[in-house]
Amino acid sequence: GENVEQHPSTLSVQEGDSAVIKCTYSDSASNYFPWYKQELGKRPQLIIDIRSNVGEKKDQRIAVTLNKTAKHFSLHITETQPEDSAVYFCAASTDYKLSFGAGTTVTVRA
Amino acid sequence: SQTIHQWPATLVQPVGSPLSLECTVEGTSNPNLYWYRQAAGRGLQLLFYSVGIGQISSEVPQNLSASRPQDRQFILSSKKLLLSDSGFYLCAWTRTRSTDTQYFGPGTRLTVL
């Protein structure tokens, strides 16, 4: 099955700086890559996603890049704000299922 | 628009007791449905998924089971809970037979004592 690795596991950034989270996947058939944000005690919420026919996608301060050849994708958050503090999960899809990375705890220091 | 419900929101159960968690989706037909478990401070573990009524796929062998008695209803059950069953149980849905965005329910926080 699909195996998704996510790095780093924790990330501390100064407010206003950028944050980058990287994920790799194993199954070359995976074609959909969402990113979720989970605040403490709440459900994961989709923040951005990308499909395998696109190399980059941006939504305001958030962007995702995909390198199919290398089988890795990354989340970029610019101009970080305190409300960006949360756990972020990447995922890759295969056969109606999502395989999730282990998560990255992002802390934005004021 | 689509809405996903889960209940109960929180549950405290003794070891060895039975379990029944319910998930329902509104505003869509024949969704794919999923059950995940999230242990404290950990990632999302897929337990079961269903692409149609009566069709259940199990991802992890354990003392849990799932059923889909109606198109938009997904139930997670256990006959005897273990301490290790404690966690945050999340139901999710996506469009029928698609590899697409999964939307999560509000979750059930289960504590087994």
GROMACS .gro file of C-alpha atoms in nm:
model
  223
    1GLY     CA    1   0.000   0.000   0.000
    2GLU     CA    2   0.083   0.368  -0.008
    3ASN     CA    3   0.337   0.499   0.243
    4VAL     CA    4   0.357   0.872   0.314
    5GLU     CA    5   0.645   1.022   0.510
    6GLN     CA    6   0.624   1.376   0.647
    7HIS     CA    7   0.899   1.606   0.775
    8PRO     CA    8   0.963   1.776   1.005
    9SER     CA    9   0.752   1.647   1.291
   10THR     CA   10   0.770   1.984   1.468
   11LEU     CA   11   0.836   2.331   1.331
   12SER     CA   12   0.872   2.657   1.520
   13VAL     CA   13   0.879   2.982   1.324
   14GLN     CA   14   0.879   3.350   1.405
   15GLU     CA   15   0.562   3.535   1.312
   16GLY     CA   16   0.599   3.670   0.960
   17ASP     CA   17   0.848   3.405   0.851
   18SER     CA   18   0.774   3.119   0.613
   19ALA     CA   19   0.708   2.755   0.700
   20VAL     CA   20   0.774   2.458   0.473
   21ILE     CA   21   0.656   2.101   0.528
   22LYS     CA   22   0.767   1.818   0.300
   23CYS     CA   23   0.611   1.483   0.221
   24THR     CA   24   0.715   1.185   0.011
   25TYR     CA   25   0.496   0.905  -0.117
   26SER     CA   26   0.568   0.558  -0.246
   27ASP     CA   27   0.288   0.467  -0.490
   28SER     CA   28   0.337   0.621  -0.833
   29ALA     CA   29  -0.037   0.564  -0.900
   30SER     CA   30  -0.135   0.825  -0.639
   31ASN     CA   31  -0.296   1.120  -0.813
   32TYR     CA   32  -0.445   1.345  -0.546
   33PHE     CA   33  -0.261   1.517  -0.262
   34PRO     CA   34  -0.455   1.714   0.001
   35TRP     CA   35  -0.325   1.902   0.302
   36TYR     CA   36  -0.524   1.924   0.625
   37LYS     CA   37  -0.494   2.153   0.925
   38GLN     CA   38  -0.606   2.028   1.264
   39GLU     CA   39  -0.643   2.255   1.563
   40LEU     CA   40  -0.638   2.106   1.911
   41GLY     CA   41  -0.946   1.897   1.980
   42LYS     CA   42  -1.104   1.965   1.641
   43ARG     CA   43  -1.154   1.783   1.315
   44PRO     CA   44  -0.898   1.806   1.031
   45GLN     CA   45  -0.991   2.074   0.780
   46LEU     CA   46  -0.878   2.080   0.417
   47ILE     CA   47  -0.662   2.384   0.345
   48ILE     CA   48  -0.534   2.311  -0.004
   49ASP     CA   49  -0.499   2.022  -0.246
   50ILE     CA   50  -0.327   1.940  -0.572
   51ARG     CA   51  -0.379   1.682  -0.844
   52SER     CA   52  -0.111   1.498  -1.033
   53ASN     CA   53  -0.161   1.696  -1.353
   54VAL     CA   54  -0.058   2.020  -1.180
   55GLY     CA   55   0.285   2.117  -1.049
   56GLU     CA   56   0.192   2.405  -0.822
   57LYS     CA   57  -0.115   2.563  -0.666
   58LYS     CA   58  -0.150   2.874  -0.456
   59ASP     CA   59  -0.423   3.014  -0.233
   60GLN     CA   60  -0.333   3.344  -0.069
   61ARG     CA   61  -0.052   3.269   0.180
   62ILE     CA   62  -0.057   2.894   0.118
   63ALA     CA   63   0.100   2.708  -0.173
   64VAL     CA   64   0.161   2.345  -0.258
   65THR     CA   65   0.415   2.204  -0.503
   66LEU     CA   66   0.426   1.855  -0.649
   67ASN     CA   67   0.716   1.671  -0.808
   68LYS     CA   68   0.577   1.349  -0.953
   69THR     CA   69   0.912   1.224  -1.075
   70ALA     CA   70   1.065   1.244  -0.731
   71LYS     CA   71   0.734   1.154  -0.563
   72HIS     CA   72   0.734   1.439  -0.319
   73PHE     CA   73   0.512   1.737  -0.244
   74SER     CA   74   0.545   2.033  -0.013
   75LEU     CA   75   0.332   2.288   0.171
   76HIS     CA   76   0.452   2.646   0.191
   77ILE     CA   77   0.300   2.900   0.428
   78THR     CA   78   0.422   3.257   0.389
   79GLU     CA   79   0.389   3.548   0.633
   80THR     CA   80   0.293   3.314   0.916
   81GLN     CA   81   0.048   3.433   1.178
   82PRO     CA   82  -0.034   3.301   1.527
   83GLU     CA   83  -0.354   3.141   1.392
   84ASP     CA   84  -0.140   2.921   1.166
   85SER     CA   85  -0.030   2.729   1.477
   86ALA     CA   86  -0.176   2.379   1.440
   87VAL     CA   87  -0.094   2.025   1.327
   88TYR     CA   88  -0.070   1.984   0.951
   89PHE     CA   89  -0.117   1.652   0.772
   90CYS     CA   90  -0.030   1.566   0.415
   91ALA     CA   91  -0.200   1.277   0.235
   92ALA     CA   92  -0.185   1.083  -0.090
   93SER     CA   93  -0.474   0.900  -0.253
   94THR     CA   94  -0.489   0.547  -0.391
   95ASP     CA   95  -0.798   0.334  -0.459
   96TYR     CA   96  -1.056   0.560  -0.286
   97LYS     CA   97  -0.836   0.588   0.023
   98LEU     CA   98  -0.611   0.855   0.166
   99SER     CA   99  -0.282   0.764   0.330
  100PHE     CA  100  -0.177   1.030   0.578
  101GLY     CA  101   0.160   1.146   0.693
  102ALA     CA  102   0.233   1.147   1.066
  103GLY     CA  103   0.175   1.521   1.097
  104THR     CA  104   0.376   1.836   1.162
  105THR     CA  105   0.313   2.050   1.468
  106VAL     CA  106   0.365   2.412   1.366
  107THR     CA  107   0.413   2.677   1.632
  108VAL     CA  108   0.420   3.043   1.531
  109ARG     CA  109   0.604   3.258   1.787
  110ALA     CA  110   0.477   3.611   1.833
  111SER     CA  111  -2.472   2.169   0.092
  112GLN     CA  112  -2.340   1.855   0.255
  113THR     CA  113  -2.322   1.803   0.630
  114ILE     CA  114  -2.172   1.520   0.832
  115HIS     CA  115  -2.283   1.437   1.185
  116GLN     CA  116  -2.133   1.214   1.450
  117TRP     CA  117  -2.260   1.113   1.788
  118PRO     CA  118  -2.200   1.098   2.066
  119ALA     CA  119  -1.945   1.379   2.092
  120THR     CA  120  -1.778   1.228   2.397
  121LEU     CA  121  -1.800   0.888   2.560
  122VAL     CA  122  -1.647   0.726   2.867
  123GLN     CA  123  -1.678   0.349   2.877
  124PRO     CA  124  -1.539   0.072   3.101
  125VAL     CA  125  -1.312  -0.197   2.961
  126GLY     CA  126  -1.514  -0.487   2.825
  127SER     CA  127  -1.825  -0.285   2.750
  128PRO     CA  128  -1.981  -0.260   2.401
  129LEU     CA  129  -1.952   0.038   2.168
  130SER     CA  130  -2.166   0.194   1.900
  131LEU     CA  131  -2.070   0.517   1.722
  132GLU     CA  132  -2.286   0.663   1.451
  133CYS     CA  133  -2.212   0.882   1.151
  134THR     CA  134  -2.461   1.027   0.905
  135VAL     CA  135  -2.418   1.243   0.599
  136GLU     CA  136  -2.676   1.483   0.457
  137GLY     CA  137  -2.703   1.644   0.116
  138THR     CA  138  -2.540   1.377  -0.100
  139SER     CA  139  -2.612   1.029  -0.231
  140ASN     CA  140  -2.403   0.713  -0.225
  141PRO     CA  141  -2.098   0.873  -0.065
  142ASN     CA  142  -1.780   0.688   0.019
  143LEU     CA  143  -1.762   0.667   0.398
  144TYR     CA  144  -1.461   0.625   0.624
  145TRP     CA  145  -1.381   0.561   0.991
  146TYR     CA  146  -1.051   0.683   1.132
  147ARG     CA  147  -0.900   0.666   1.479
  148GLN     CA  148  -0.655   0.921   1.615
  149ALA     CA  149  -0.470   0.837   1.935
  150ALA     CA  150  -0.364   1.132   2.150
  151GLY     CA  151  -0.095   1.333   1.973
  152ARG     CA  152  -0.080   1.091   1.683
  153GLY     CA  153  -0.181   1.068   1.317
  154LEU     CA  154  -0.491   0.936   1.145
  155GLN     CA  155  -0.535   0.560   1.123
  156LEU     CA  156  -0.789   0.436   0.868
  157LEU     CA  157  -1.006   0.166   1.024
  158PHE     CA  158  -1.282   0.097   0.771
  159TYR     CA  159  -1.421   0.237   0.450
  160SER     CA  160  -1.733   0.174   0.245
  161VAL     CA  161  -1.818   0.253  -0.117
  162GLY     CA  162  -2.181   0.140  -0.086
  163ILE     CA  163  -2.450  -0.013   0.134
  164GLY     CA  164  -2.329  -0.336   0.288
  165GLN     CA  165  -1.980  -0.296   0.139
  166ILE     CA  166  -1.720  -0.268   0.414
  167SER     CA  167  -1.343  -0.287   0.377
  168SER     CA  168  -1.130  -0.333   0.687
  169GLU     CA  169  -0.785  -0.184   0.702
  170VAL     CA  170  -0.667  -0.296   1.044
  171PRO     CA  171  -0.761  -0.626   1.215
  172GLN     CA  172  -0.887  -0.551   1.563
  173ASN     CA  173  -1.187  -0.587   1.789
  174LEU     CA  174  -1.387  -0.324   1.598
  175SER     CA  175  -1.641  -0.371   1.321
  176ALA     CA  176  -1.832  -0.140   1.091
  177SER     CA  177  -2.168  -0.152   0.920
  178ARG     CA  178  -2.354   0.058   0.666
  179PRO     CA  179  -2.723  -0.017   0.705
  180GLN     CA  180  -2.834   0.282   0.497
  181ASP     CA  181  -2.681   0.483   0.215
  182ARG     CA  182  -2.570   0.774   0.433
  183GLN     CA  183  -2.524   0.599   0.769
  184PHE     CA  184  -2.203   0.441   0.892
  185ILE     CA  185  -2.173   0.269   1.229
  186LEU     CA  186  -1.863   0.165   1.422
  187SER     CA  187  -1.908  -0.106   1.683
  188SER     CA  188  -1.726  -0.321   1.931
  189LYS     CA  189  -1.847  -0.607   2.149
  190LYS     CA  190  -1.577  -0.558   2.415
  191LEU     CA  191  -1.371  -0.243   2.444
  192LEU     CA  192  -1.000  -0.248   2.526
  193LEU     CA  193  -0.797   0.026   2.692
  194SER     CA  194  -0.615   0.072   2.361
  195ASP     CA  195  -0.944   0.165   2.192
  196SER     CA  196  -0.933   0.508   2.354
  197GLY     CA  197  -0.897   0.789   2.104
  198PHE     CA  198  -1.062   1.040   1.877
  199TYR     CA  199  -1.286   0.868   1.622
  200LEU     CA  200  -1.347   1.055   1.301
  201CYS     CA  201  -1.593   0.976   1.028
  202ALA     CA  202  -1.532   1.117   0.680
  203TRP     CA  203  -1.708   1.120   0.343
  204THR     CA  204  -1.624   1.182  -0.016
  205ARG     CA  205  -1.816   1.180  -0.343
  206THR     CA  206  -1.927   0.844  -0.469
  207ARG     CA  207  -1.655   0.617  -0.598
  208SER     CA  208  -1.406   0.899  -0.632
  209THR     CA  209  -1.063   0.973  -0.508
  210ASP     CA  210  -1.143   1.318  -0.391
  211THR     CA  211  -1.143   1.549  -0.093
  212GLN     CA  212  -1.247   1.380   0.228
  213TYR     CA  213  -1.456   1.589   0.466
  214PHE     CA  214  -1.442   1.499   0.831
  215GLY     CA  215  -1.716   1.491   1.090
  216PRO     CA  216  -1.675   1.660   1.431
  217GLY     CA  217  -1.548   1.338   1.589
  218THR     CA  218  -1.621   1.130   1.899
  219ARG     CA  219  -1.375   1.136   2.184
  220LEU     CA  220  -1.374   0.792   2.347
  221THR     CA  221  -1.209   0.718   2.680
  222VAL     CA  222  -1.192   0.357   2.794
  223LEU     CA  223  -1.124   0.316   3.165
   0.00000   0.00000   0.00000
